[in-house]
Structures are given as structure tokens and as C-alpha cells.
Coordinates of C-alpha atoms in Angstrom, one line a residue:
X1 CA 58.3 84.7 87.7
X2 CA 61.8 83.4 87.2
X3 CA 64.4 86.0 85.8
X4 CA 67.4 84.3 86.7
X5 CA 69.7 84.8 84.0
X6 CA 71.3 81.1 82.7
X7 CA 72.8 80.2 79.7
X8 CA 70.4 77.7 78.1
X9 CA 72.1 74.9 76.1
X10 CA 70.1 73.7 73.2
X11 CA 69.6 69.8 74.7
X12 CA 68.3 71.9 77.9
X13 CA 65.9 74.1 75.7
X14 CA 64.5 71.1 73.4
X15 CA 63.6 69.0 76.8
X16 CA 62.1 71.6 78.1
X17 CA 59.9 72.6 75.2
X18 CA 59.2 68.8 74.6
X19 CA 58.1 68.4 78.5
X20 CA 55.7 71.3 78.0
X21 CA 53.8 68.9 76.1
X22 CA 53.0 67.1 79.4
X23 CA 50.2 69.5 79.6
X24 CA 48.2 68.3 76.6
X25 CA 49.4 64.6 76.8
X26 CA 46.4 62.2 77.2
X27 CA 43.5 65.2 76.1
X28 CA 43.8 65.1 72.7
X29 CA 46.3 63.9 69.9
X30 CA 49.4 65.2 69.0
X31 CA 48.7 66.1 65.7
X32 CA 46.4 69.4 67.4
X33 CA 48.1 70.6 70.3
X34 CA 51.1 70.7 68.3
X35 CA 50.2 73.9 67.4
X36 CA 49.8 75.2 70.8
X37 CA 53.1 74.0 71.9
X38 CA 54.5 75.8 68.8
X39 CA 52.4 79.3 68.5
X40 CA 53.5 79.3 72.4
X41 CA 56.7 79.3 72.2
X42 CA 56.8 81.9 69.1
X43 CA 55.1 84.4 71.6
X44 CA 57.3 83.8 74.1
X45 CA 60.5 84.2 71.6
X46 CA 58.7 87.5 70.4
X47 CA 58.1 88.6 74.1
X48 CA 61.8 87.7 75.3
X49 CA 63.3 89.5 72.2
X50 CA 60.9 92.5 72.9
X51 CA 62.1 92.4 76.5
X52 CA 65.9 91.8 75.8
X53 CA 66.3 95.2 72.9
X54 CA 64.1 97.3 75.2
X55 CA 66.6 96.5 78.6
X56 CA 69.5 97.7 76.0
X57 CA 67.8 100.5 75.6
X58 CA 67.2 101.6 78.5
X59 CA 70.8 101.1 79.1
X60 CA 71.7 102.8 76.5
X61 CA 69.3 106.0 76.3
X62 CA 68.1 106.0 80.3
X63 CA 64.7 107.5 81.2
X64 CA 63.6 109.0 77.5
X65 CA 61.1 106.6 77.4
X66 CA 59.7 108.7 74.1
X67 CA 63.0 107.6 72.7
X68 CA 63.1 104.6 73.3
X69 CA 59.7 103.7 72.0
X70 CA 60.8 105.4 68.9
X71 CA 63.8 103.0 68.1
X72 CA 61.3 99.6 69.1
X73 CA 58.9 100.9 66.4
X74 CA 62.0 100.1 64.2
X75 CA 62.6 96.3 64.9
X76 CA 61.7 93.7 62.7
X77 CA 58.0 93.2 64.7
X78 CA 56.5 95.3 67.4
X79 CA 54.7 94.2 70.3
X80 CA 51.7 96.1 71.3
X81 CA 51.1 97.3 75.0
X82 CA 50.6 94.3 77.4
X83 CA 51.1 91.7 75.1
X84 CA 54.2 90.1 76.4
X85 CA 54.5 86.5 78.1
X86 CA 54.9 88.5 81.2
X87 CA 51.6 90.1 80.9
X88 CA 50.3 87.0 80.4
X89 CA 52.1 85.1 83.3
X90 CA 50.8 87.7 86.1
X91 CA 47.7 87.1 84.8
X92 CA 48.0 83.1 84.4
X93 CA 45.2 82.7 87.5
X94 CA 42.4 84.6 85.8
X95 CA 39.6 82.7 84.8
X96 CA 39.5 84.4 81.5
X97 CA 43.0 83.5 81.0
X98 CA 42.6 81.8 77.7
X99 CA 40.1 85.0 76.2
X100 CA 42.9 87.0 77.0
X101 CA 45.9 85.3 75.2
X102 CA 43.4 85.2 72.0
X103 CA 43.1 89.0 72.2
X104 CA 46.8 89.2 72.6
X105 CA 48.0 87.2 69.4
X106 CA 44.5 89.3 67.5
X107 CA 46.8 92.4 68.2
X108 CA 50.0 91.2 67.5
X109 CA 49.2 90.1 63.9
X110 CA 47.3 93.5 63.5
X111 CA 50.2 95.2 64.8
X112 CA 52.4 93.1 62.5
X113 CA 50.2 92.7 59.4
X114 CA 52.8 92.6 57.1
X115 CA 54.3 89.9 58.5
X116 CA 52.3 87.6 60.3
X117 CA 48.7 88.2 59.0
X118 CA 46.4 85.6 59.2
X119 CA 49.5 83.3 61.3
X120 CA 47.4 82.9 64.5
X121 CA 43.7 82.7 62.8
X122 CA 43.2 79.1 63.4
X123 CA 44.5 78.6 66.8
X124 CA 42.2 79.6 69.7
X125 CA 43.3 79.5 73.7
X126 CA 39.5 79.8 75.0
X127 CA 38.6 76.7 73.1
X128 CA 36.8 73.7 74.1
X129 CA 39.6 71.6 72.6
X130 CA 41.7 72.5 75.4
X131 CA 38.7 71.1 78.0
X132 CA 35.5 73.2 79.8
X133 CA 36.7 76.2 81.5
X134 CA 38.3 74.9 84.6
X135 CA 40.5 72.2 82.8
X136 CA 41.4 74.3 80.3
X137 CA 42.3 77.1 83.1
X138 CA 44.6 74.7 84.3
X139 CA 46.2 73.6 81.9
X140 CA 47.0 77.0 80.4
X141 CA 48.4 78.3 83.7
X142 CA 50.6 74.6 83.7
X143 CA 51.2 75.8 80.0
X144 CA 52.2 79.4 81.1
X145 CA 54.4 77.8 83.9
X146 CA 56.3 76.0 81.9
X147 CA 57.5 78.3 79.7
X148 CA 58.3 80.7 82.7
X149 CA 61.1 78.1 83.3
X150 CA 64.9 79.3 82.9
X151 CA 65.6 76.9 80.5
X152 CA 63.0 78.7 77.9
X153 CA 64.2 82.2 78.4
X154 CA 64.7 83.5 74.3
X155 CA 66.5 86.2 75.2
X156 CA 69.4 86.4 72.6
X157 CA 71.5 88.2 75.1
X158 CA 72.2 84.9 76.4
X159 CA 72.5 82.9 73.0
X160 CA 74.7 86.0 71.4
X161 CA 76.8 83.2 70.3
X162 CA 74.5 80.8 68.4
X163 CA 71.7 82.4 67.3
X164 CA 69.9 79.7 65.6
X165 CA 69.4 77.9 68.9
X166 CA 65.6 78.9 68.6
X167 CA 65.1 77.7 65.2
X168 CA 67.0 74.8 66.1
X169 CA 64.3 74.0 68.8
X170 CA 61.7 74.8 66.8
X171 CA 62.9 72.4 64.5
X172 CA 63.4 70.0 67.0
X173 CA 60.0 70.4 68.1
X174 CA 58.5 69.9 64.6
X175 CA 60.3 66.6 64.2
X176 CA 59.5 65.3 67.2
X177 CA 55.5 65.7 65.8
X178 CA 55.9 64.1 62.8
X179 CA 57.9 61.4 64.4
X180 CA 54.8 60.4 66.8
X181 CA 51.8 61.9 64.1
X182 CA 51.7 58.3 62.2
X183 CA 50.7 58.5 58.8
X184 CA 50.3 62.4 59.1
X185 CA 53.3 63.0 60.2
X186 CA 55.2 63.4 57.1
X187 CA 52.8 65.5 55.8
X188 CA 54.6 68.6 57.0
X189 CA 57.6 67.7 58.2
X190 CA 60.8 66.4 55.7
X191 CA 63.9 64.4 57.9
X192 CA 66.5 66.9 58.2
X193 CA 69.1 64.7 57.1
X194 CA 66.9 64.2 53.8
X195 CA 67.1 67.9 54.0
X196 CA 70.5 68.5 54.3
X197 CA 70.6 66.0 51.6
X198 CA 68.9 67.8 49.0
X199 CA 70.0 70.9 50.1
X200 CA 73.6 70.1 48.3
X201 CA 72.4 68.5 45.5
X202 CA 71.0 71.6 44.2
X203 CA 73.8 74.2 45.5
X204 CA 71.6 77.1 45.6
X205 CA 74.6 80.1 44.9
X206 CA 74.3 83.7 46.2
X207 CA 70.9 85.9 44.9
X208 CA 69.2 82.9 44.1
X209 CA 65.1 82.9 44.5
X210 CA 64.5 79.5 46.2
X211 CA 61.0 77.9 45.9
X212 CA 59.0 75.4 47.7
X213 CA 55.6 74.6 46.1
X214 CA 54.4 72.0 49.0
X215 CA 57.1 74.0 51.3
X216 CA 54.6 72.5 54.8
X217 CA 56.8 73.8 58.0
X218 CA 59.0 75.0 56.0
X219 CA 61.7 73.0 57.2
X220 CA 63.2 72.0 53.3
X221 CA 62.9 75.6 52.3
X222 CA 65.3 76.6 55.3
X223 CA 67.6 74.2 55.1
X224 CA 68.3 75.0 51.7
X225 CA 68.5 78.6 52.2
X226 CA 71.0 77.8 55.1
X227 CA 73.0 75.8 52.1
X228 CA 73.5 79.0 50.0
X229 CA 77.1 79.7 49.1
X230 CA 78.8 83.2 47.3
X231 CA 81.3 82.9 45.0
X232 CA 84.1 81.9 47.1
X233 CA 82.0 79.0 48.8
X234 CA 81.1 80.7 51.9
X235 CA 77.7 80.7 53.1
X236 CA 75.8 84.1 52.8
X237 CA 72.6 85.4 53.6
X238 CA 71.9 86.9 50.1
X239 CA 69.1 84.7 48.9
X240 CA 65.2 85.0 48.9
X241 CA 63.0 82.6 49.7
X242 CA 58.8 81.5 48.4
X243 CA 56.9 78.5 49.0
X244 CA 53.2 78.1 49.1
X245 CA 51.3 75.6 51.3
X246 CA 47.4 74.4 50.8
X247 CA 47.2 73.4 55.0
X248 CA 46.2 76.8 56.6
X249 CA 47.7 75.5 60.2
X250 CA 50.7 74.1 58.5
X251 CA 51.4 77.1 56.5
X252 CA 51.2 79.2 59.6
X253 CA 54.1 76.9 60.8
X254 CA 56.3 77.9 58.3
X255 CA 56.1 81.1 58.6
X256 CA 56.8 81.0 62.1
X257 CA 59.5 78.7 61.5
X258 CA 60.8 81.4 58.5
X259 CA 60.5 84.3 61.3
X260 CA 62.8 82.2 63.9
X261 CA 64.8 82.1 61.7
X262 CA 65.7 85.5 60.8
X263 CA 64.0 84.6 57.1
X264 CA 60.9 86.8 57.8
X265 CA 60.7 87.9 54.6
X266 CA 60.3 84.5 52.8
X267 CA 56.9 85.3 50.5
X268 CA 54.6 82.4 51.4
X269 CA 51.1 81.9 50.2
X270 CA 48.3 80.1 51.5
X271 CA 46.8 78.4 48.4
X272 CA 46.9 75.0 45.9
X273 CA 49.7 74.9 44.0
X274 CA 48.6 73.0 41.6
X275 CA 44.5 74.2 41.3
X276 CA 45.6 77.7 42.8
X277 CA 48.9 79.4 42.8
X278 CA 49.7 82.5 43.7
X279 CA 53.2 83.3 42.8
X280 CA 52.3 85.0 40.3
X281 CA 54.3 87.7 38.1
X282 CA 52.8 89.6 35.0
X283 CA 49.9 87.1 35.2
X284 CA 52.3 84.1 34.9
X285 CA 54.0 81.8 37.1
X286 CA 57.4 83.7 38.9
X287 CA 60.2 82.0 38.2
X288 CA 63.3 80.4 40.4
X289 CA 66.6 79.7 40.4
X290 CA 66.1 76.3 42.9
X291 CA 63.1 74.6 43.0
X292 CA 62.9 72.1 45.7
X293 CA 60.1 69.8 47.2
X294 CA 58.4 66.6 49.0
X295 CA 55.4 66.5 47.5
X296 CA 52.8 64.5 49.0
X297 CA 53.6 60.8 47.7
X298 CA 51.1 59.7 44.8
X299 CA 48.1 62.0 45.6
X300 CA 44.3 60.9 44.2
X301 CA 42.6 64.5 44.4
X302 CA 45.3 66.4 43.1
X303 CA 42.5 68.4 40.4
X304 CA 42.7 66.1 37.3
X305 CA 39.6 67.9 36.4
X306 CA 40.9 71.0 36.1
X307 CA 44.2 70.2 34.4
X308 CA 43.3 70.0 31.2
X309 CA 42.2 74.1 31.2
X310 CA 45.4 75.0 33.0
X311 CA 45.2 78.7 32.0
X312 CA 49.6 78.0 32.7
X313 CA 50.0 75.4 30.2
X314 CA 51.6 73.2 33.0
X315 CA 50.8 70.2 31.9
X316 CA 51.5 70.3 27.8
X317 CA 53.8 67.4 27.9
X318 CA 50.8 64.7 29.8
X319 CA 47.9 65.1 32.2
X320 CA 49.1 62.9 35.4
X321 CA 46.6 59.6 36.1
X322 CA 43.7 60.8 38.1
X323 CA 44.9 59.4 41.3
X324 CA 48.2 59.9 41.1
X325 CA 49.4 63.8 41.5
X326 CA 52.9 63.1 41.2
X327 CA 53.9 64.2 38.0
X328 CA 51.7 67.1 38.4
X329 CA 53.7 68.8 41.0
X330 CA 56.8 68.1 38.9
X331 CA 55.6 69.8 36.0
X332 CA 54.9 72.5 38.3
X333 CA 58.2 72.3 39.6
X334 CA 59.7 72.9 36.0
X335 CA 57.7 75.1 34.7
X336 CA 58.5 77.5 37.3
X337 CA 62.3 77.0 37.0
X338 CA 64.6 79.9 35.4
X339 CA 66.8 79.4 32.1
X340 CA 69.7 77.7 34.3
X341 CA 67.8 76.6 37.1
X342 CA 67.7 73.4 39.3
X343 CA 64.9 71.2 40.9
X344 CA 65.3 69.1 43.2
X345 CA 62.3 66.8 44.1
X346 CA 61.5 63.5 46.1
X347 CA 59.3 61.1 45.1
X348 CA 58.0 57.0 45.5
X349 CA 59.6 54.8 43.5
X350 CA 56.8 53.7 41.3
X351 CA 57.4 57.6 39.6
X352 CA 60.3 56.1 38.0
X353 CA 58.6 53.2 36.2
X354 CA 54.6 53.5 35.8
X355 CA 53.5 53.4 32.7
X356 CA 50.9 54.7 30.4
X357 CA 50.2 58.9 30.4
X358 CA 53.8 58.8 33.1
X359 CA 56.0 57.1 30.8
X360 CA 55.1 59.8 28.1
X361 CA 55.9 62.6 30.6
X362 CA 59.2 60.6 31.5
X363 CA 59.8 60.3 27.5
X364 CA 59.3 63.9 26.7
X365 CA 61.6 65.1 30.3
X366 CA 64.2 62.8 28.3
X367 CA 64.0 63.5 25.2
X368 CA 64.5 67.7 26.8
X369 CA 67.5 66.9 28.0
X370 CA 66.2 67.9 31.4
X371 CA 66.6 64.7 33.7
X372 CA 70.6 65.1 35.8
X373 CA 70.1 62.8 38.3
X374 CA 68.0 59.2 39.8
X375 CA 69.0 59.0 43.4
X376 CA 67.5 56.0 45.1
X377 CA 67.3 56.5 48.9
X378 CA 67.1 53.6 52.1
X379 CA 63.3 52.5 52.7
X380 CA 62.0 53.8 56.4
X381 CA 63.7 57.1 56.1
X382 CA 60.1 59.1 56.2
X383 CA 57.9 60.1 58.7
X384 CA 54.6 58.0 58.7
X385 CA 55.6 55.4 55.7
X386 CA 58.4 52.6 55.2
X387 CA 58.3 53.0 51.0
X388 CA 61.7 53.9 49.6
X389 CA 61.8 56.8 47.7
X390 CA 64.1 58.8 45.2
X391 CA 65.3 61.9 44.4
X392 CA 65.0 63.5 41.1
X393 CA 67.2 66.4 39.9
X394 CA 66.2 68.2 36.9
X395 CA 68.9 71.2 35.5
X396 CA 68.0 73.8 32.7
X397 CA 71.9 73.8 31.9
X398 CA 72.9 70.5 31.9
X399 CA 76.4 70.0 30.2
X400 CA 75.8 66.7 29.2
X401 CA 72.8 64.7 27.8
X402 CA 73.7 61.8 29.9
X403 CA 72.2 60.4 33.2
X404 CA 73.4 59.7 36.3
X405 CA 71.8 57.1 38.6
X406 CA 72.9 56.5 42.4
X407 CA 72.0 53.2 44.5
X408 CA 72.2 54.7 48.0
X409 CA 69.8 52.3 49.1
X410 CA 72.4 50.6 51.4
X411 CA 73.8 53.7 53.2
X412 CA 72.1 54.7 56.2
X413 CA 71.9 54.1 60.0
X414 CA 69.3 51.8 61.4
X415 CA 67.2 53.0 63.5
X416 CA 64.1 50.8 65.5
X417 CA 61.6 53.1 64.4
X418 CA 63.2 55.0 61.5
X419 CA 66.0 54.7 59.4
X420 CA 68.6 57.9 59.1
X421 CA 71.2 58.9 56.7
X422 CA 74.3 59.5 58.4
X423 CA 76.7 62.9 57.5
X424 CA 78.9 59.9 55.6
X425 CA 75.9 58.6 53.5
X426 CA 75.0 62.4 52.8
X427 CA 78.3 62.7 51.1
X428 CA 79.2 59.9 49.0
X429 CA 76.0 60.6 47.4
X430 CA 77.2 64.0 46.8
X431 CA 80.3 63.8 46.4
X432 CA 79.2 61.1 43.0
X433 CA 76.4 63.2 42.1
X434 CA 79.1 65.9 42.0
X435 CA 82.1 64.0 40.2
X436 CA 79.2 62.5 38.1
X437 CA 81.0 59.4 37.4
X438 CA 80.4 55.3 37.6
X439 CA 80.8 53.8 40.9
X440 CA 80.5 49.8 41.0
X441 CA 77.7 49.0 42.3
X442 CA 76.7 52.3 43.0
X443 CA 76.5 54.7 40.4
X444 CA 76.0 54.7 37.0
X445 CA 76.7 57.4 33.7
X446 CA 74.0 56.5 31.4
X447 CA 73.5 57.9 27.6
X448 CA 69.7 58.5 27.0
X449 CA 69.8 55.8 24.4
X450 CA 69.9 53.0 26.8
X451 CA 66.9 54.7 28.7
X452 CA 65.4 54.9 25.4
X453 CA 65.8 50.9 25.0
X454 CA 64.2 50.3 28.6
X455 CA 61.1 52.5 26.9
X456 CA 62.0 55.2 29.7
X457 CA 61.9 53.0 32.5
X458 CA 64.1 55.1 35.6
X459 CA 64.3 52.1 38.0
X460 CA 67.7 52.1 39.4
X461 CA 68.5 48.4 39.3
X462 CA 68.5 48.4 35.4
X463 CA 71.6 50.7 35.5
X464 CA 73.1 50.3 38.5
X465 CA 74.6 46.0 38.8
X466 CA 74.7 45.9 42.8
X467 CA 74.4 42.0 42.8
X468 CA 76.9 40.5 45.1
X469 CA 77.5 37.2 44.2
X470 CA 77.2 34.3 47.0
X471 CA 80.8 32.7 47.6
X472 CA 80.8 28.9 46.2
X473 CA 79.8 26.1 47.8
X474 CA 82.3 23.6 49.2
X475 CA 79.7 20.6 48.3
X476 CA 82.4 17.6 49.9
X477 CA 82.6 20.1 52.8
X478 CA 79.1 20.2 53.0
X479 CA 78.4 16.5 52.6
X480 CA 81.2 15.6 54.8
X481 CA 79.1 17.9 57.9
X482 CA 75.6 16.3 57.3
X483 CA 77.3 12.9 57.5
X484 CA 79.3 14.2 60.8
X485 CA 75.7 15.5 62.3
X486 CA 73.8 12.1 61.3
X487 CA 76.7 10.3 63.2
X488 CA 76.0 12.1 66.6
X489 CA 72.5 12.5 66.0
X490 CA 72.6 8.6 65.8
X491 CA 74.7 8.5 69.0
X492 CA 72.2 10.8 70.9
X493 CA 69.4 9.0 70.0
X494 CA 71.4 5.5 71.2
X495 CA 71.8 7.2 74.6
X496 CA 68.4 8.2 74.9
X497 CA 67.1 4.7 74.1
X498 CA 69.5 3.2 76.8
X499 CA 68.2 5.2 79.6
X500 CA 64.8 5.0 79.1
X501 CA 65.6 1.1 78.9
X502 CA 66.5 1.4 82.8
X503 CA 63.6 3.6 83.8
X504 CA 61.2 0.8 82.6
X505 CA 60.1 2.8 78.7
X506 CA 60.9 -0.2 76.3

């Protein structure tokens, strides 16, 4: 096995991982040996860290082997006796290769209950998926081959200096996914520039419990954390992070994805938010300072039926339409925001104008004086659908009773497959969210009166004027060019008559 000691740069790493997907390309889709590819790589990150503090070690305290066993019992996980990559490399020709991997992660998560129970229960390595024993020998040793490569050695002695770089891939990975899982994909993946996006809006300050109720990879929930600033503006690590996840694979995601990085003890649960929660302190829901979500678009089994007995009162202010879930998760979303708190949530456009039992929700948000902020984003800007969609930002200590709405529609790169905000994009809308002022034809202060007059309808164009009138026509000018064009089509067609004269056409 290779143990030449490079330097991996993160372009290096990310090709790597994503070529390791050669192994599975053309057996199956995507959207299942995605987690492979992923649970993969988290052993080999937990086997090169293993590796990396035990050399130090060794360095450090020599041949007291007792010693040194001591102090590994102390790091964040512990790896039990031959469950390393390397174990699993020497052993990559055995024909019960993949039996032997399962039996591997079984002890890890026991070894690590705490942690990552349950992380690895869906995934097996001896399954048919992966082909009848001799195909799905080979492609696990192809599998363990790759990952033997240079470029994938995780050990942070060579990465000292940015140690994200594995939660960057990881990242990487996950977007890559969504990008090529079609109408799936967004399921559990949210653009990080949407991300990053949201991320300011909210501000999450130092101490601050952060909360994703449909958190899927996790990848929202990070990327706020990673936004959190102390007093002085700088960012700090004092923050703790929930989210809860109804997909048992993609929940295991993000807690992987919270372990790479270094947010292991982010508290997420396995359960329904809206039918099942399980944050839950002194038999009510636990509250947050930031709230922050993608919930999924407009969902038709979101449990209407059971609404109505909410034993949480969510849903005092309107039950949600049957098939549509949306304002379901944001009553959720509220109801689990602290005295002062923020929420920050994406949602379709047709949240901001449907009538009926939605505009009575709207009406009583109003008339609360919770509603900060309507951002409208670009259309094509998520995974898997081409809808526009907006962000709504609710705040329990809003100075003001008026509204702002942003038209940020226009703003964005494009892209031949998807659409993407650019770092400019991502701070004029913040940068007017924060100043909280009227832009022309971008932004618009708005007392709730004039909501009230639209009967509480949130579509952006009603507030925001971005018309662009067309320049006046020049009608002589124009005139004066059809009679120029009639003239020389008159002359062509004079030509053309004359020579098909001499070849013998009259």
C-alpha cells in the first residue's frame, strides 16, 4: 500500500474521491452508491486520523505501548483492533472481503455508541446491490484501491494548515450527488451559495443553539454554524448545533458530515418533525436561538390528519391544505424559536400568495409582527427543479413593524445546467437586508398596512416596481428602413428575374 507522504491539495482530493465513483458507475444509480462512496471515505478519515495521533505517540512516549493505548482511549472516537483501512486493504483479495468491512463498521459504532450509533445500519458491503460475489469482490478491492491512493491520505499531519479540507470534500462530494440525482437530488442537498446565503441573513452570534428541522446532509446546519460570530465579529466555535432528519440514510449523512467537521456533538434525531419530533425538553419542544431550513417544497403527505391533535399546539394559527406541508414546517420553525430568535426558511413562491387556510396563516404571522424579510431568489438555483424560490426571515425582536422585500431575481451567474449566486449577488442582498432600506427596483420598506390592502398577498412584484421601460420608438426612422428594405428587396427580386430570363425560366 502507498505511504508516500504528499501534500494533497483539495482540487487533487475531490477528483480523486469523485473518480472512485468509477467503480459503481453503470451498476446502479447514483442516488445508492452514494453512500458507499461517502461511508468509505469516513472510514478511511477515521483510520488515517487513528493512524496519524498514534505515530505522534509513539514519537512522543516510544515503546510504552500500555501508554499509549491509554491516551487513544481519550480522542474524540476510538477505533477497535483491526479496524483500520489498512486492515482492510491487506485483506482487499479475500473473498469475504465485503463480510469483513460489515463487521468492521458493526464494531466501530459499538465502540463509538455515543456518537455514531445507528450511522452505518443501513449500508451493507456484502450486499447483492453491489453485484454476486465475484463482481462485487472486484469492485470492493477497485474500491479499496482507490482510496489507497496518495491523493486520499486524511492524515491531518499533512493538512495541519487547513483543516476543513475533509469536510470540504465531503461537501464536494455531496453536491456533486445532488447535482446528477434529478429530481431527488435536492432532497438532501441545499447549494452552498444558497447556504452561505442564508447563513448571513440570520447572523447566528456566539452561544447560540442553531436548529435544522429537515437539516438532510447537514450541509445548511454547518454552514451556518461556520457563520457564527462573538462579540467582536470574529468567528468562534461557541455554538451548538440540532437538526432532525425523517431519511434514515440521509440522516446518517449528516452526522458524518457533522463528525468531519469537528461538530460531532451536533444532537441529531432520526424522526418526523412534523408527526414526530424529538427535541424535546420538559415534554415540550426545545427551543433555538436560529432556526434555519429547506424544507421539502409543497409536500402532499405531510400528516394533515394528525395536525389537528398536535399535542404542541403547532398549528393554532391554521391547519396547512392537505397537500401542501409548507406552512406546516414553518409553524414548526416558529414555534421552536426563543424570545429573540431568528428563522430563516426557503420556500416556492406560491407560499407567498395561495389563498384560503395560507392566507390566514400569512394574516395572523402579520398581524404578530413576526415577518422581517421576503427575499425572492433566481429560478434554476436548486438541485432537481427550475421553480424560483424565496426566503422568508421571521425575528422575535423585530424593531420595526415594517417589511422588507428584496427582488434578487436578476442577480446570479448562469450556468447550462444550474444557475449560481455569485459572492456579489450574496452581498447586495445582505448588505439591503442589513441596511433595511428601499432600493429602486430592488428593495422595498413596506408598512403592514399596504400588505393588509393586498389581503396578505407576499408576491414580490406588488412592492418591489422593477419594470424597465422600452426606449421610444423612432416611428419615421422606422418607416424610413421598411421602405429602404422594400427598395432592395425589389432590386433583388429584378436580378433574379433577369437571369433566369437567359437560362430559358420565363
Amino acid at each position: 500500500m502507498a505511504t508516500t507522504k504528499i501534500k494533497p491539495t483539495q482540487t487533487q482530493i475531490n477528483n480523486a474521491l469523485w473518480n472512485a465513483c468509477d467503480t459503481f458507475r453503470g451498476a446502479f444509480d447514483s442516488s445508492e452508491y452514494k453512500n458507499y462512496i461517502l461511508v468509505f471515505m469516513f472510514l478511511k478519515y477515521l483510520s488515517d486520523v487513528w493512524k496519524d495521533h498514534y505515530n505522534q505517540l509513539k514519537e512522543q512516549y516510544g515503546e510504552n505501548e500500555e501508554l499509549i493505548q491509554r491516551k487513544l482511549k481519550r480522542e474524540r472516537f476510538v477505533l477497535p483492533e483491526n479496524c483500520t483501512f489498512d486492515y482492510i486493504y491487506n485483506h482487499r483479495n479475500d473473498t469475504d472481503i465485503g463480510e469483513k468491512i460489515d463487521k468492521i463498521f458493526a464494531q466501530i459504532e459499538e465502540r463509538n455508541i455515543e456518537k455514531l450509533d445507528g450511522v452505518f445500519r443501513n449500508i451493507s458491503f456484502n450486499s447483492d446491490k453491489l453485484g454476486q460475489t465475484k463482481d462485487r469482490n472486484r469492485r470492493l478491492k477497485n474500491l479499496i484501491d482507490d482510496f489507497a491512493k496518495p491523493e486520499l491520505d486524511f492524515r491531518p499531519s499533512l493538512w495541519e494548515d487547513k483543516e476543513d479540507i475533509l469536510g470540504d470534500a465531503y461537501m464536494y462530494l455531496l453536491e456533486k450527488f445532488a447535482s446528477g440525482a434529478g429530481k431527488k437530488g435536492g432532497e438532501f442537498f441545499t447549494p452552498k451559495e444558497v447556504s452561505a446565503l442564508l447563513a448571513k441573513l440570520v447572523a447566528p452570534k456566539e452561544g447560540d443553539r442553531i436548529f435544522d428541522p429537515t437539516c438532510g446532509s447537514g450541509s445548511l446546519l454547518i454552514k451556518v454554524a461556520e457563520e457564527t460570530k462573538d462579540k467582536d465579529g470574529q468567528p468562534t466555535n461557541n455554538f451548538s448545533l440540532y437538526g432532525q432528519e425523517s431519511n434514515g440514510d440521509t440522516w446518517a449523512l449528516s452526522k458524518m458530515n457533522c463528525f468531519l467537521h469537528s461538530m460531532d456533538g451536533a444532537q441529531i434525531e432520526w424522526c418526523d418533525t412534523i408527526n414526530n419530533p424529538k427535541l424535546i425538553e420538559d415534554d415540550a419542544l426545545m427551543k433555538f436561538d436560529i432556526v434555519v431550513a429547506n424544507p421539502p417544497f409543497s409536500l402532499d403527505k405531510w400528516g394533515y390528519e394528525n395536525a389537528e391533535a398536535d399535542r404542541f399546539k403547532r398549528f393554532y394559527r391554521g391547519l396547512p391544505p392537505k397537500s401542501k406541508g409548507d406552512y406546516a414546517f414553518i409553524q414548526h420553525m416558529i414555534e421552536t424559536t426563543a424570545p429573540g430568535g431568528k428563522v430563516g426558511v426557503i420556500v416556492p413562491h406560491g407560499v407567498l400568495f395561495r389563498g384560503s387556510a395560507e392566507q390566514k396563516i400569512r394574516k395572523q404571522l402579520i398581524e404578530e409582527n413576526l415577518l422581517e424579510a421576503v427575499i425572492g431568489l433566481p429560478t434554476n438555483l436548486f438541485y432537481g427543479t427550475g421553480i424560483p424560490a424565496a426566503i422568508l426571515i421571521f425575528n422575535k425582536a423585530k424593531t420595526t413593524e415594517d417589511i422588507l422585500f428584496i427582488d434578487a431575481s436578476k442577480g446570479f451567474e448562469d450556468g447550462k445546467r444550474q444557475n449560481k449566486l455569485r459572492n456579489q449577488d450574496i452581498e447586495k442582498i445582505v448588505t439591503a437586508f442589513n441596511d433595511f432600506e428601499s432600493i429602486e427596483k430592488y428593495s422595498s420598506v413596506v408598512p403592514p398596512g399596504e400588505v393588509e390592502e393586498n389581503d396578505f398577498n407576499l408576491n414580490i412584484p406588488r412592492y418591489v416596481d422593477t419594470f424597465e421601460e422600452e426606449e421610444p420608438v423612432d416611428i419615421p426612422e422606422v418607416q424610413k428602413n421598411i421602405e429602404q428594405l422594400e427598395a432592395e428587396l425589389l432590386a433583388v427580386r429584378t436580378e433574379m428575374k433577369k437571369h433566369l430570363k437567359e437560362l430559358g425560366y420565363e
